Coordinates of C-alpha atoms in Angstrom, one line a residue:
M731 CA 150.5 -289.2 31.5
D732 CA 151.4 -287.6 28.1
R733 CA 154.8 -287.3 26.4
N734 CA 155.4 -283.9 28.0
S735 CA 154.9 -285.5 31.4
V736 CA 157.3 -288.3 30.6
I737 CA 159.9 -285.5 29.6
G738 CA 159.2 -283.8 32.9
F739 CA 159.9 -286.9 34.9
A740 CA 163.0 -287.6 32.9
L741 CA 164.2 -284.1 33.8
I742 CA 163.4 -284.8 37.4
A743 CA 165.6 -287.9 37.3
A744 CA 168.3 -285.9 35.7
I745 CA 168.1 -283.4 38.4
M746 CA 168.4 -286.0 41.0
I747 CA 171.6 -287.4 39.4
V748 CA 173.1 -284.0 39.2
W749 CA 172.1 -283.2 42.8
L750 CA 173.8 -286.4 44.0
Q751 CA 177.1 -285.1 42.3
F752 CA 176.7 -281.8 44.0
M753 CA 176.3 -283.5 47.3
K754 CA 179.8 -284.8 47.1
P755 CA 182.2 -282.9 49.4
E756 CA 184.6 -280.5 47.5
Q757 CA 188.2 -281.8 47.6
K758 CA 190.8 -279.4 49.0
T759 CA 194.3 -278.8 47.7
M760 CA 196.9 -280.7 49.7
L761 CA 199.1 -278.5 51.9
E762 CA 202.2 -279.1 53.9
P763 CA 201.5 -280.8 57.2
V764 CA 202.2 -279.0 60.5
Q765 CA 204.1 -281.1 63.2
P766 CA 202.0 -281.1 66.3
A767 CA 203.6 -279.5 69.4
R768 CA 203.3 -282.7 71.5
E769 CA 205.4 -284.6 68.8
M770 CA 208.2 -282.1 69.2
V771 CA 208.0 -282.2 72.9
Q772 CA 208.1 -286.0 73.0
A773 CA 210.8 -286.3 70.3
G774 CA 213.8 -288.1 71.6
S775 CA 212.3 -289.4 74.7
G776 CA 212.4 -293.2 74.0
N777 CA 211.2 -295.9 76.6
G778 CA 214.8 -296.8 77.4
A779 CA 216.3 -293.4 77.9
P780 CA 217.7 -292.4 81.3
A781 CA 215.8 -290.0 83.5
A782 CA 218.5 -287.3 83.1
T783 CA 218.1 -287.5 79.4
A784 CA 214.4 -287.1 79.5
V785 CA 214.8 -284.1 81.7
E786 CA 217.2 -282.6 79.2
T787 CA 214.9 -283.3 76.3
A788 CA 212.1 -281.7 78.1
T789 CA 214.3 -278.6 78.9
E790 CA 215.3 -278.4 75.2
S791 CA 211.8 -278.7 74.0
L792 CA 209.8 -276.7 76.6
G793 CA 212.5 -274.3 78.0
A794 CA 211.1 -272.3 80.9
F795 CA 208.0 -274.6 81.0
A796 CA 210.0 -277.9 81.4
R797 CA 209.4 -277.9 85.1
A798 CA 205.7 -278.1 84.6
S799 CA 206.1 -281.1 82.2
E800 CA 206.3 -283.5 85.3
G801 CA 203.5 -284.1 87.9
T802 CA 200.6 -286.3 88.7
E803 CA 197.4 -286.2 86.7
Q804 CA 194.1 -285.5 88.6
T805 CA 190.7 -285.8 87.1
I806 CA 187.3 -284.1 88.1
T807 CA 184.1 -285.3 86.9
I808 CA 181.2 -283.0 86.3
D809 CA 177.7 -284.3 86.1
N810 CA 174.8 -281.9 85.0
D811 CA 171.3 -282.5 83.5
V812 CA 172.5 -283.2 79.9
F813 CA 176.1 -284.5 80.1
T814 CA 178.8 -286.0 82.2
A815 CA 182.3 -284.3 81.5
V816 CA 185.8 -285.3 82.8
L817 CA 188.4 -282.5 83.2
S818 CA 192.2 -283.2 83.6
S819 CA 194.7 -281.2 85.5
K820 CA 197.2 -282.3 82.8
G821 CA 196.7 -279.6 80.4
A822 CA 193.6 -278.3 82.2
T823 CA 191.8 -280.0 79.3
L824 CA 188.5 -281.7 78.6
K825 CA 189.1 -285.5 78.3
S826 CA 185.5 -286.9 78.2
M827 CA 182.0 -285.7 77.3
V828 CA 179.1 -288.4 77.6
L829 CA 175.8 -286.9 76.4
K830 CA 173.0 -288.4 78.5
K831 CA 170.0 -288.0 76.0
H832 CA 171.9 -289.3 72.9
P833 CA 173.2 -292.8 73.1
D834 CA 175.1 -294.5 70.2
V835 CA 173.5 -296.8 67.7
N836 CA 173.6 -299.8 70.3
G837 CA 171.7 -297.6 72.8
K838 CA 174.7 -297.2 75.1
P839 CA 176.4 -293.9 76.3
F840 CA 179.6 -293.0 74.7
N841 CA 182.4 -290.5 75.0
L842 CA 182.2 -288.0 72.3
I843 CA 185.8 -286.9 72.6
S844 CA 188.0 -288.9 70.2
S845 CA 191.3 -287.7 71.7
G846 CA 190.3 -288.8 75.2
K847 CA 193.8 -289.9 76.1
Q848 CA 195.4 -286.5 75.7
G849 CA 192.2 -284.2 75.8
A850 CA 190.6 -282.2 73.2
L851 CA 191.4 -278.5 74.5
S852 CA 194.7 -276.8 74.5
M853 CA 196.4 -273.5 74.4
L854 CA 199.2 -273.5 71.8
F855 CA 201.8 -270.8 71.3
L856 CA 205.5 -270.2 70.5
S857 CA 207.7 -268.8 73.1
N858 CA 210.2 -266.0 72.5
D859 CA 213.1 -268.5 72.8
G860 CA 211.5 -270.6 70.0
K861 CA 209.9 -273.4 72.0
R862 CA 206.5 -274.6 70.8
I863 CA 204.3 -275.1 73.8
D864 CA 201.1 -277.2 74.0
T865 CA 199.5 -276.9 77.4
R866 CA 198.4 -280.5 77.2
D867 CA 201.9 -281.4 78.0
L868 CA 201.9 -279.4 81.2
Y869 CA 200.6 -280.4 84.7
F870 CA 198.3 -277.7 86.1
R871 CA 197.3 -277.4 89.8
S872 CA 193.7 -278.0 90.6
L873 CA 192.0 -275.4 93.0
D874 CA 189.5 -278.0 94.0
A875 CA 190.1 -281.1 96.1
K876 CA 186.9 -282.9 95.0
T877 CA 187.0 -285.4 92.3
S878 CA 183.3 -285.2 91.2
K879 CA 180.8 -282.4 91.3
T880 CA 177.0 -282.1 90.4
V881 CA 175.1 -279.2 89.0
T882 CA 171.4 -279.1 88.1
G883 CA 168.9 -276.6 86.6
K884 CA 170.0 -272.9 86.3
E885 CA 172.8 -273.4 88.9
K886 CA 176.4 -272.7 87.9
L887 CA 179.6 -274.6 88.9
S888 CA 183.2 -273.4 88.4
V889 CA 186.3 -275.5 88.2
S890 CA 189.8 -273.8 87.9
F891 CA 193.2 -275.1 87.2
V892 CA 196.5 -273.0 87.7
L893 CA 200.0 -273.3 86.1
D894 CA 202.8 -271.4 87.9
V895 CA 205.5 -271.0 85.3
D896 CA 207.7 -268.9 87.6
A897 CA 207.6 -266.0 90.0
G898 CA 206.2 -263.5 87.3
R899 CA 204.2 -265.8 85.1
S900 CA 201.0 -267.8 85.7
M901 CA 198.1 -269.3 83.7
Q902 CA 194.6 -270.0 85.0
V903 CA 191.9 -272.0 83.2
T904 CA 188.4 -271.8 84.5
Y905 CA 185.5 -273.9 83.3
T906 CA 181.8 -272.8 84.3
F907 CA 179.1 -275.3 83.9
T908 CA 175.3 -274.6 84.0
G909 CA 173.0 -277.5 85.1
D910 CA 170.7 -277.6 82.1
S911 CA 173.0 -276.4 79.1
Y912 CA 175.6 -277.8 76.7
V913 CA 177.3 -274.6 76.8
V914 CA 180.4 -274.4 79.0
D915 CA 182.1 -270.9 79.8
Y916 CA 185.9 -271.2 79.3
D917 CA 188.1 -268.4 80.9
L918 CA 191.8 -268.2 80.2
K919 CA 193.8 -265.7 82.4
L920 CA 197.4 -265.1 81.5
N921 CA 199.6 -263.2 84.0
G922 CA 203.0 -261.9 82.8
F923 CA 202.9 -263.5 79.4
G924 CA 203.3 -260.2 77.3
S925 CA 206.9 -260.8 76.7
T926 CA 206.8 -264.6 76.6
L927 CA 204.6 -265.2 73.5
A928 CA 206.2 -264.7 70.1
G929 CA 204.3 -262.0 68.2
D930 CA 202.0 -261.9 71.3
E931 CA 199.9 -264.6 69.7
Y932 CA 198.5 -267.9 70.8
Q933 CA 195.9 -270.5 69.5
L934 CA 193.1 -272.0 71.4
D935 CA 192.6 -275.5 69.9
W936 CA 190.0 -278.2 69.6
D937 CA 192.0 -281.1 68.6
G938 CA 190.8 -284.7 67.7
G939 CA 187.5 -284.5 65.9
L940 CA 184.4 -286.3 67.4
V941 CA 183.7 -290.0 67.9
Y942 CA 181.4 -291.6 65.5
S943 CA 178.3 -293.1 67.0
E944 CA 176.2 -294.3 64.0
K945 CA 176.1 -297.8 62.1
D946 CA 177.1 -296.3 58.7
K947 CA 180.6 -295.1 59.4
V948 CA 181.1 -294.1 55.7
D949 CA 178.0 -291.9 55.8
E950 CA 179.1 -290.4 59.0
S951 CA 182.6 -289.7 57.7
N952 CA 181.1 -288.1 54.6
N953 CA 179.4 -285.6 57.1
A954 CA 182.4 -284.9 59.2
L955 CA 184.2 -281.6 58.7
A956 CA 186.0 -278.7 60.4
S957 CA 184.5 -275.2 59.9
A958 CA 184.7 -271.6 60.8
W959 CA 182.3 -268.6 60.4
L960 CA 184.2 -265.3 59.7
G961 CA 183.8 -262.3 57.5
G962 CA 180.1 -263.3 57.0
G963 CA 181.0 -266.5 55.2
L964 CA 181.4 -270.2 56.0
L965 CA 185.0 -271.8 55.6
K966 CA 184.8 -275.6 55.4
L967 CA 187.6 -278.1 55.4
D968 CA 186.8 -281.8 54.5
A969 CA 189.7 -284.4 54.8
K970 CA 188.6 -286.8 52.2
D971 CA 191.6 -288.4 51.0
T972 CA 193.7 -290.7 53.3
K973 CA 196.9 -289.6 51.3
E974 CA 196.6 -285.9 52.0
R975 CA 196.8 -283.7 55.1
Y976 CA 194.5 -280.6 54.6
R977 CA 195.0 -277.2 56.1
E978 CA 193.2 -273.8 55.9
E979 CA 194.2 -270.5 57.4
E980 CA 192.3 -267.3 57.3
S981 CA 192.8 -263.9 59.0
G982 CA 190.0 -261.8 60.5
K983 CA 187.3 -261.8 63.0
A984 CA 185.8 -265.2 63.6
E985 CA 182.4 -265.9 65.3
W986 CA 183.3 -269.5 65.9
V987 CA 185.4 -272.6 64.8
A988 CA 183.9 -276.0 65.1
V989 CA 184.3 -279.6 64.3
R990 CA 181.3 -281.7 63.5
N991 CA 180.3 -285.2 62.5
K992 CA 176.9 -286.2 61.4
Y993 CA 174.9 -285.4 64.4
F994 CA 177.2 -283.7 66.9
V995 CA 179.3 -280.6 67.0
A996 CA 182.1 -279.0 69.2
A997 CA 182.5 -275.3 68.8
L998 CA 184.9 -272.7 70.2
I999 CA 183.1 -269.3 70.5
P1000 CA 185.3 -266.2 71.3
E1001 CA 184.0 -263.2 73.2
R1002 CA 186.6 -260.7 71.7
D1003 CA 187.9 -260.3 68.2
T1004 CA 190.2 -262.9 66.8
E1005 CA 193.2 -262.6 64.5
G1006 CA 191.9 -265.5 62.4
V1007 CA 191.4 -269.3 62.3
Y1008 CA 193.3 -272.5 61.6
L1009 CA 191.8 -275.7 60.4
Q1010 CA 193.6 -278.9 59.8
G1011 CA 192.3 -282.5 58.9
T1012 CA 193.5 -285.9 58.2
R1013 CA 191.7 -289.1 57.2
K1014 CA 193.0 -292.2 59.0
N1015 CA 194.0 -295.0 56.6
G1016 CA 192.2 -298.3 57.1
I1017 CA 189.2 -296.9 59.1
E1018 CA 186.4 -294.5 58.4
F1019 CA 187.4 -291.6 60.6
E1020 CA 188.5 -288.1 60.0
N1021 CA 190.6 -286.3 62.6
Y1022 CA 190.4 -282.5 62.8
T1023 CA 191.9 -279.5 64.6
A1024 CA 190.1 -276.2 64.8
A1025 CA 191.7 -273.2 66.3
L1026 CA 191.1 -269.6 67.0
K1027 CA 194.2 -267.3 66.5
M1028 CA 194.3 -264.6 69.4
R1029 CA 196.5 -261.7 69.9
L1030 CA 197.3 -260.3 73.4
P1031 CA 196.6 -256.6 73.8
E1032 CA 199.6 -254.4 74.0
G1033 CA 200.8 -253.0 77.2
R1034 CA 198.7 -255.3 79.4
N1035 CA 200.5 -257.7 81.9
S1036 CA 197.3 -259.5 82.9
V1037 CA 194.8 -260.7 80.2
T1038 CA 191.6 -262.7 80.6
D1039 CA 190.0 -264.1 77.5
R1040 CA 186.6 -265.5 77.6
Y1041 CA 185.1 -268.2 75.4
R1042 CA 182.1 -270.4 75.2
L1043 CA 182.4 -274.1 74.4
Y1044 CA 179.5 -276.0 72.9
V1045 CA 179.8 -279.7 72.7
G1046 CA 176.4 -281.2 71.9
P1047 CA 173.8 -282.3 69.4
L1048 CA 173.3 -280.6 66.1
D1049 CA 169.8 -279.6 67.0
Y1050 CA 168.8 -276.6 65.0
N1051 CA 166.9 -274.8 67.6
T1052 CA 169.7 -275.3 70.2
V1053 CA 172.5 -274.2 68.1
K1054 CA 170.5 -271.2 66.7
S1055 CA 169.8 -270.0 70.1
L1056 CA 173.4 -269.3 70.6
D1057 CA 172.9 -266.4 68.3
I1058 CA 176.3 -266.7 66.6
G1059 CA 175.3 -268.4 63.4
L1060 CA 176.5 -271.9 64.4
E1061 CA 173.4 -273.3 62.6
K1062 CA 175.2 -272.4 59.4
I1063 CA 177.4 -275.6 59.9
M1064 CA 174.2 -277.7 59.2
D1065 CA 173.9 -278.7 55.6
F1066 CA 170.6 -277.8 54.3
G1067 CA 171.6 -277.8 50.5
W1068 CA 171.6 -274.8 48.3
D1069 CA 171.5 -271.5 50.3
W1070 CA 169.3 -270.0 47.4
L1071 CA 166.8 -272.7 47.1
T1072 CA 166.6 -275.7 49.6
R1073 CA 167.9 -274.0 52.8
P1074 CA 165.0 -271.5 53.0
F1075 CA 162.5 -274.3 52.7
A1076 CA 164.3 -276.2 55.6
E1077 CA 164.8 -273.2 57.9
Y1078 CA 161.5 -271.3 57.3
L1079 CA 159.0 -274.1 56.4
I1080 CA 159.9 -277.6 57.5
L1081 CA 161.6 -277.1 60.8
P1082 CA 159.1 -274.5 62.1
I1083 CA 156.2 -276.6 61.1
F1084 CA 157.9 -279.8 62.6
N1085 CA 158.6 -277.9 65.9
W1086 CA 155.1 -276.6 66.2
M1087 CA 153.5 -280.0 65.6
N1088 CA 156.0 -281.6 68.0
K1089 CA 154.3 -279.6 70.8
Y1090 CA 151.2 -281.5 70.2
V1091 CA 152.3 -284.8 68.6
T1092 CA 155.4 -286.6 70.1
N1093 CA 155.8 -289.2 67.3
Y1094 CA 157.8 -287.9 64.4
G1095 CA 156.3 -290.7 62.0
L1096 CA 152.8 -289.1 62.7
I1097 CA 154.3 -285.6 62.3
I1098 CA 155.6 -286.6 58.8
I1099 CA 152.2 -288.1 57.9
I1100 CA 150.4 -284.9 59.0
F1101 CA 153.0 -282.7 57.0
A1102 CA 152.5 -284.7 53.9
F1103 CA 148.7 -284.2 54.2
L1104 CA 149.1 -280.4 54.7
I1105 CA 151.3 -280.2 51.6
K1106 CA 148.8 -282.2 49.6
M1107 CA 146.0 -279.9 50.6
V1108 CA 148.1 -276.9 49.6
T1109 CA 148.9 -278.4 46.1
Y1110 CA 145.2 -279.6 45.7
P1111 CA 144.4 -276.6 43.3
L1112 CA 147.4 -277.4 41.2
S1113 CA 146.4 -281.1 41.0
L1114 CA 142.8 -280.2 40.2
A1115 CA 144.0 -277.7 37.3
S1116 CA 146.4 -280.4 36.2
T1117 CA 143.5 -283.1 35.8
K1118 CA 141.3 -280.6 33.9
S1119 CA 144.2 -279.7 31.7
M1120 CA 144.8 -283.3 30.9
K1121 CA 141.2 -283.9 30.0
K1122 CA 141.5 -281.0 27.4
M1123 CA 144.7 -282.5 26.2
A1124 CA 143.0 -285.9 25.6
A1125 CA 140.3 -284.0 23.5
L1126 CA 143.0 -282.2 21.5
Q1127 CA 144.9 -285.4 20.6
P1128 CA 143.2 -286.1 17.2
M1129 CA 143.9 -282.5 16.1
M1130 CA 147.4 -282.6 17.4
Q1131 CA 148.1 -285.8 15.5
E1132 CA 146.6 -284.3 12.4
L1133 CA 149.0 -281.2 12.7
Q1134 CA 152.0 -283.3 13.3
E1135 CA 151.3 -285.3 10.2
K1136 CA 150.5 -282.2 8.1
Y1137 CA 153.6 -280.2 9.2
K1138 CA 156.0 -283.1 9.7
D1139 CA 158.4 -281.4 7.2
N1140 CA 158.1 -278.0 8.8
P1141 CA 158.9 -278.3 12.6
A1142 CA 158.7 -274.5 13.1
K1143 CA 155.2 -274.2 11.7
M1144 CA 154.0 -277.3 13.7
Q1145 CA 155.3 -275.8 17.0
S1146 CA 153.7 -272.5 16.1
E1147 CA 150.3 -274.2 15.5
L1148 CA 150.6 -276.3 18.6
G1149 CA 151.3 -273.3 20.7
R1150 CA 148.3 -271.4 19.3
I1151 CA 146.1 -274.3 20.1
Y1152 CA 147.3 -274.8 23.6
K1153 CA 146.9 -271.1 24.2
E1154 CA 143.4 -270.9 22.7
A1155 CA 142.2 -274.2 24.5
G1156 CA 143.7 -272.9 27.8
V1157 CA 146.0 -275.9 28.1
N1158 CA 149.4 -276.0 29.8
P1159 CA 151.4 -279.0 28.1
L1160 CA 153.5 -279.3 31.4
G1161 CA 150.5 -279.2 33.6
G1162 CA 150.6 -282.8 34.2
C1163 CA 154.0 -282.7 36.1
L1164 CA 153.8 -279.1 37.5
P1165 CA 152.8 -280.2 40.9
T1166 CA 155.7 -282.7 41.1
L1167 CA 158.2 -280.1 39.7
I1168 CA 157.0 -277.6 42.4
Q1169 CA 157.6 -280.1 45.1
M1170 CA 161.1 -281.0 44.2
P1171 CA 162.8 -278.2 46.2
L1172 CA 160.7 -279.2 49.3
L1173 CA 161.7 -282.8 48.7
F1174 CA 165.3 -282.0 48.4
A1175 CA 165.1 -279.8 51.6
M1176 CA 163.6 -282.6 53.5
F1177 CA 166.3 -285.0 52.7
Y1178 CA 168.9 -282.5 54.0
V1179 CA 166.8 -281.9 57.1
F1180 CA 166.4 -285.6 57.8
R1181 CA 170.1 -286.2 57.1
S1182 CA 171.5 -283.3 59.2
S1183 CA 169.2 -282.7 62.1
I1184 CA 169.3 -284.9 65.2
Q1185 CA 165.5 -284.7 65.8
L1186 CA 164.7 -287.8 63.8
R1187 CA 167.7 -289.8 65.1
Q1188 CA 166.6 -293.0 66.9
H1189 CA 163.0 -292.0 66.7
G1190 CA 160.9 -294.9 65.4
F1191 CA 157.6 -295.5 63.7
L1192 CA 155.8 -298.9 63.2
W1193 CA 158.5 -301.3 62.1
V1194 CA 161.1 -298.4 61.5
K1195 CA 163.5 -298.1 64.3
D1196 CA 165.2 -295.0 63.2
L1197 CA 163.6 -292.5 60.8
S1198 CA 166.9 -290.9 60.0
V1199 CA 168.4 -293.9 58.3
P1200 CA 167.1 -296.5 55.8
D1201 CA 164.6 -299.0 57.2
S1202 CA 166.6 -302.1 56.3
I1203 CA 164.8 -305.4 56.5
L1204 CA 167.6 -307.5 55.0
D1205 CA 171.3 -306.8 54.7
F1206 CA 173.1 -308.5 52.0
G1207 CA 176.7 -308.3 53.3
F1208 CA 177.8 -307.0 49.9
K1209 CA 176.8 -303.9 47.9
L1210 CA 174.8 -304.1 44.6
P1211 CA 175.4 -301.2 42.0
L1212 CA 172.9 -298.5 42.3
Y1213 CA 170.7 -300.4 44.8
G1214 CA 173.0 -300.7 47.9
D1215 CA 173.8 -303.4 50.4
H1216 CA 170.3 -303.9 51.9
I1217 CA 166.6 -304.1 51.1
A1218 CA 164.5 -301.2 52.7
L1219 CA 160.7 -301.8 53.0
M1220 CA 159.5 -298.2 53.0
P1221 CA 160.9 -297.4 49.5
I1222 CA 159.2 -300.7 48.0
L1223 CA 155.7 -299.5 49.4
M1224 CA 156.5 -296.0 48.1
A1225 CA 157.4 -297.4 44.6
V1226 CA 154.0 -299.4 44.6
T1227 CA 152.1 -296.2 45.3
V1228 CA 153.9 -294.4 42.5
F1229 CA 152.7 -297.2 40.1
F1230 CA 149.1 -297.0 41.2
Q1231 CA 149.2 -293.2 41.2
Q1232 CA 150.3 -293.3 37.5
K1233 CA 147.6 -295.9 36.7
I1234 CA 144.7 -293.7 37.8
T1235 CA 146.1 -290.4 36.6
P1236 CA 144.5 -289.2 33.3
T1237 CA 146.8 -289.7 30.3
T1238 CA 146.6 -288.7 26.7
Q1239 CA 148.6 -291.5 25.4
T1240 CA 148.7 -295.3 25.5
N1241 CA 151.7 -296.0 23.4
D1242 CA 154.6 -298.4 24.2
Q1243 CA 156.7 -295.6 25.6
M1244 CA 154.2 -295.0 28.2
K1245 CA 153.7 -298.5 29.2
I1246 CA 157.5 -298.7 29.8
M1247 CA 157.4 -295.6 31.9
L1248 CA 154.7 -297.0 34.0
W1249 CA 157.2 -299.5 35.3
M1250 CA 160.4 -297.5 34.8
F1251 CA 159.6 -294.5 37.1
P1252 CA 158.6 -296.7 40.1
A1253 CA 161.9 -298.6 39.6
M1254 CA 163.9 -295.5 39.4
M1255 CA 162.3 -294.1 42.6
L1256 CA 163.0 -297.5 44.3
L1257 CA 166.6 -297.2 43.5
F1258 CA 166.8 -293.7 44.6
F1259 CA 165.0 -294.0 47.9
N1260 CA 166.5 -297.4 49.0
N1261 CA 169.5 -295.5 50.6
M1262 CA 167.6 -292.5 51.8
P1263 CA 166.3 -291.9 55.4
A1264 CA 163.2 -293.9 56.0
G1265 CA 161.5 -290.6 57.1
L1266 CA 161.8 -289.2 53.6
A1267 CA 160.4 -292.4 52.0
L1268 CA 157.6 -292.2 54.7
Y1269 CA 156.8 -288.6 53.6
Y1270 CA 156.7 -289.6 49.9
L1271 CA 154.8 -292.8 50.6
M1272 CA 152.1 -290.9 52.4
F1273 CA 152.1 -288.1 49.9
N1274 CA 151.4 -290.6 47.2
V1275 CA 148.6 -292.2 49.2
F1276 CA 146.9 -289.0 49.6
S1277 CA 147.5 -288.2 45.9
I1278 CA 145.8 -291.5 45.0
A1279 CA 142.8 -290.7 47.2
Q1280 CA 142.7 -287.1 45.8
Q1281 CA 143.0 -288.3 42.1
A1282 CA 140.2 -290.9 42.7
Y1283 CA 137.9 -288.2 44.1
M1284 CA 138.8 -285.7 41.2
N1285 CA 138.1 -288.5 38.6
A1286 CA 134.8 -289.3 40.2
T1287 CA 133.7 -285.7 40.7
I1288 CA 134.6 -284.4 37.1
T1289 CA 131.2 -284.8 35.6
D1290 CA 130.1 -285.4 32.0
E1291 CA 129.1 -281.8 31.9
D1292 CA 132.8 -280.9 32.5
K1293 CA 134.0 -283.2 29.9
A1294 CA 131.4 -281.8 27.5
A1295 CA 132.6 -278.2 28.4
A1296 CA 136.2 -279.2 27.7
A1297 CA 135.2 -280.7 24.3
K1298 CA 133.2 -277.6 23.4
Q1299 CA 136.2 -275.4 24.1
V1300 CA 138.4 -277.7 22.0
A1301 CA 135.9 -277.5 19.2
A1302 CA 136.0 -273.7 19.3
V1303 CA 139.7 -274.0 18.7
V1304 CA 139.4 -276.4 15.9
R1305 CA 137.0 -274.3 13.8
P1306 CA 139.3 -271.3 13.3
S1307 CA 142.1 -273.4 12.4
K1308 CA 140.5 -274.6 9.2
T1309 CA 141.4 -272.7 6.1
P1310 CA 139.3 -272.3 2.9
K1311 CA 140.3 -274.2 -0.1
K1312 CA 142.3 -272.5 -2.7
G1313 CA 140.2 -270.4 -5.0
G1314 CA 137.2 -270.4 -2.7
K1315 CA 135.1 -267.4 -1.9
K1316 CA 135.2 -265.8 1.4
K1317 CA 131.8 -265.3 3.1

């Protein structure tokens, strides 16, 4: 490895550092908080207040809807092939969603809904008399007497709740489940509400974020956000600071609004045009959790006494193929890095190849190894050209040292002569690190895929229990600067292969700087990969193993004749560079 290769690797390290800075979520400007409707409804109803006072308070807060604020809650459990959901008659809302195929870090089923006590879904509006109504404060009437239902396969099952406000106004909420799908159809029918809603507008809210299920709560919190897709662009809100409450409002047609954590997402998908979206988020003090509200802003059509708005609700895994099949761009919420560089690698190379190989190979560790082998084969011509270029560079070293000494006081002339020699000898001074540089976008894209996609979650390989997180073999209980709070084995093995790869790769220099780099670069890679997903370290480890085998093969097959040909080409460059002595005759 020559000086130019060292510079190349130094640039790679600089790119990694800058990349880590770009990965930090953008901070939003603090905006004034909005008081939730339920706080307004419950204001003044202390535990010791008389019943009459509570009724008066409800009437003051809810107006004509006060009568519906009293009742008995009934729940219905819906069991299908992929989840178990619990619906509540109080608010006609979703209170629980337990995914059957995706347990938490301890292998146990868990309720994905963080606001399980009050429910996650609600209709929110302002009445004409100035009352702020959240349907989760109202008791609906269930149209089904059963407390549990089961649906499988392609079968469909509907559950409806009705709220009779008065003789002229009613509200009906209908959930329709499919046996083998995470998508739930949500129909909202409003009768006689045209003159009830201020501005003829309402919001359909997802309130409460999603429960964290992974061991590293900090990492999961860093991946949590609220988002919307409207106007052909992605709107994101990240509640990073505990001292602030964040809010975003945009007008226009939205394809969806959603709340996500690291591996799961809850999305509201409207059938008709929206007026806009509303996103709000806070980070709870003392615990690593970000609470979000994501809402669609809807306007009732003029002159219609009865309106039925249809939505789709997706609460499930952030699986690229699954969310992309919805055909509304929900996959855009998955972070694959830069749209102009790493995202195309992720969407059009890594994921398709992984999906294709997964049809024949069930273990993702083996898939990663096969993928590393394929990439190594693709980059073999570059590696071969790089090795031959290094042989020529080695033959050019005496002349280069001579020129550097001759033109040490004239840098411009020295660079001109060096450039001429490189060109005539057919040498690329950056050829030694070109294969590595070409791989960098792919490496970064793989990091984003392993971090954002649920495919590798809880999939093991050998001693690795989960390829989507570091393969820690020892936890310190405290954090070391740069290194982290654990020792991961896969990065250690990967760093060893980096060392041996450098040892057998042809180099043009043997100075002290190169000896330092021989140890420094593996150490840098060890520090960098210790907190990376084990799957990424496995890929790089196996790529290095294949590179070592490939390099050993090339070293053994580059014959003396090849070396002689390189020396002859270099000699042809040397002869024209000699100039006659001053005063000599030209023959």
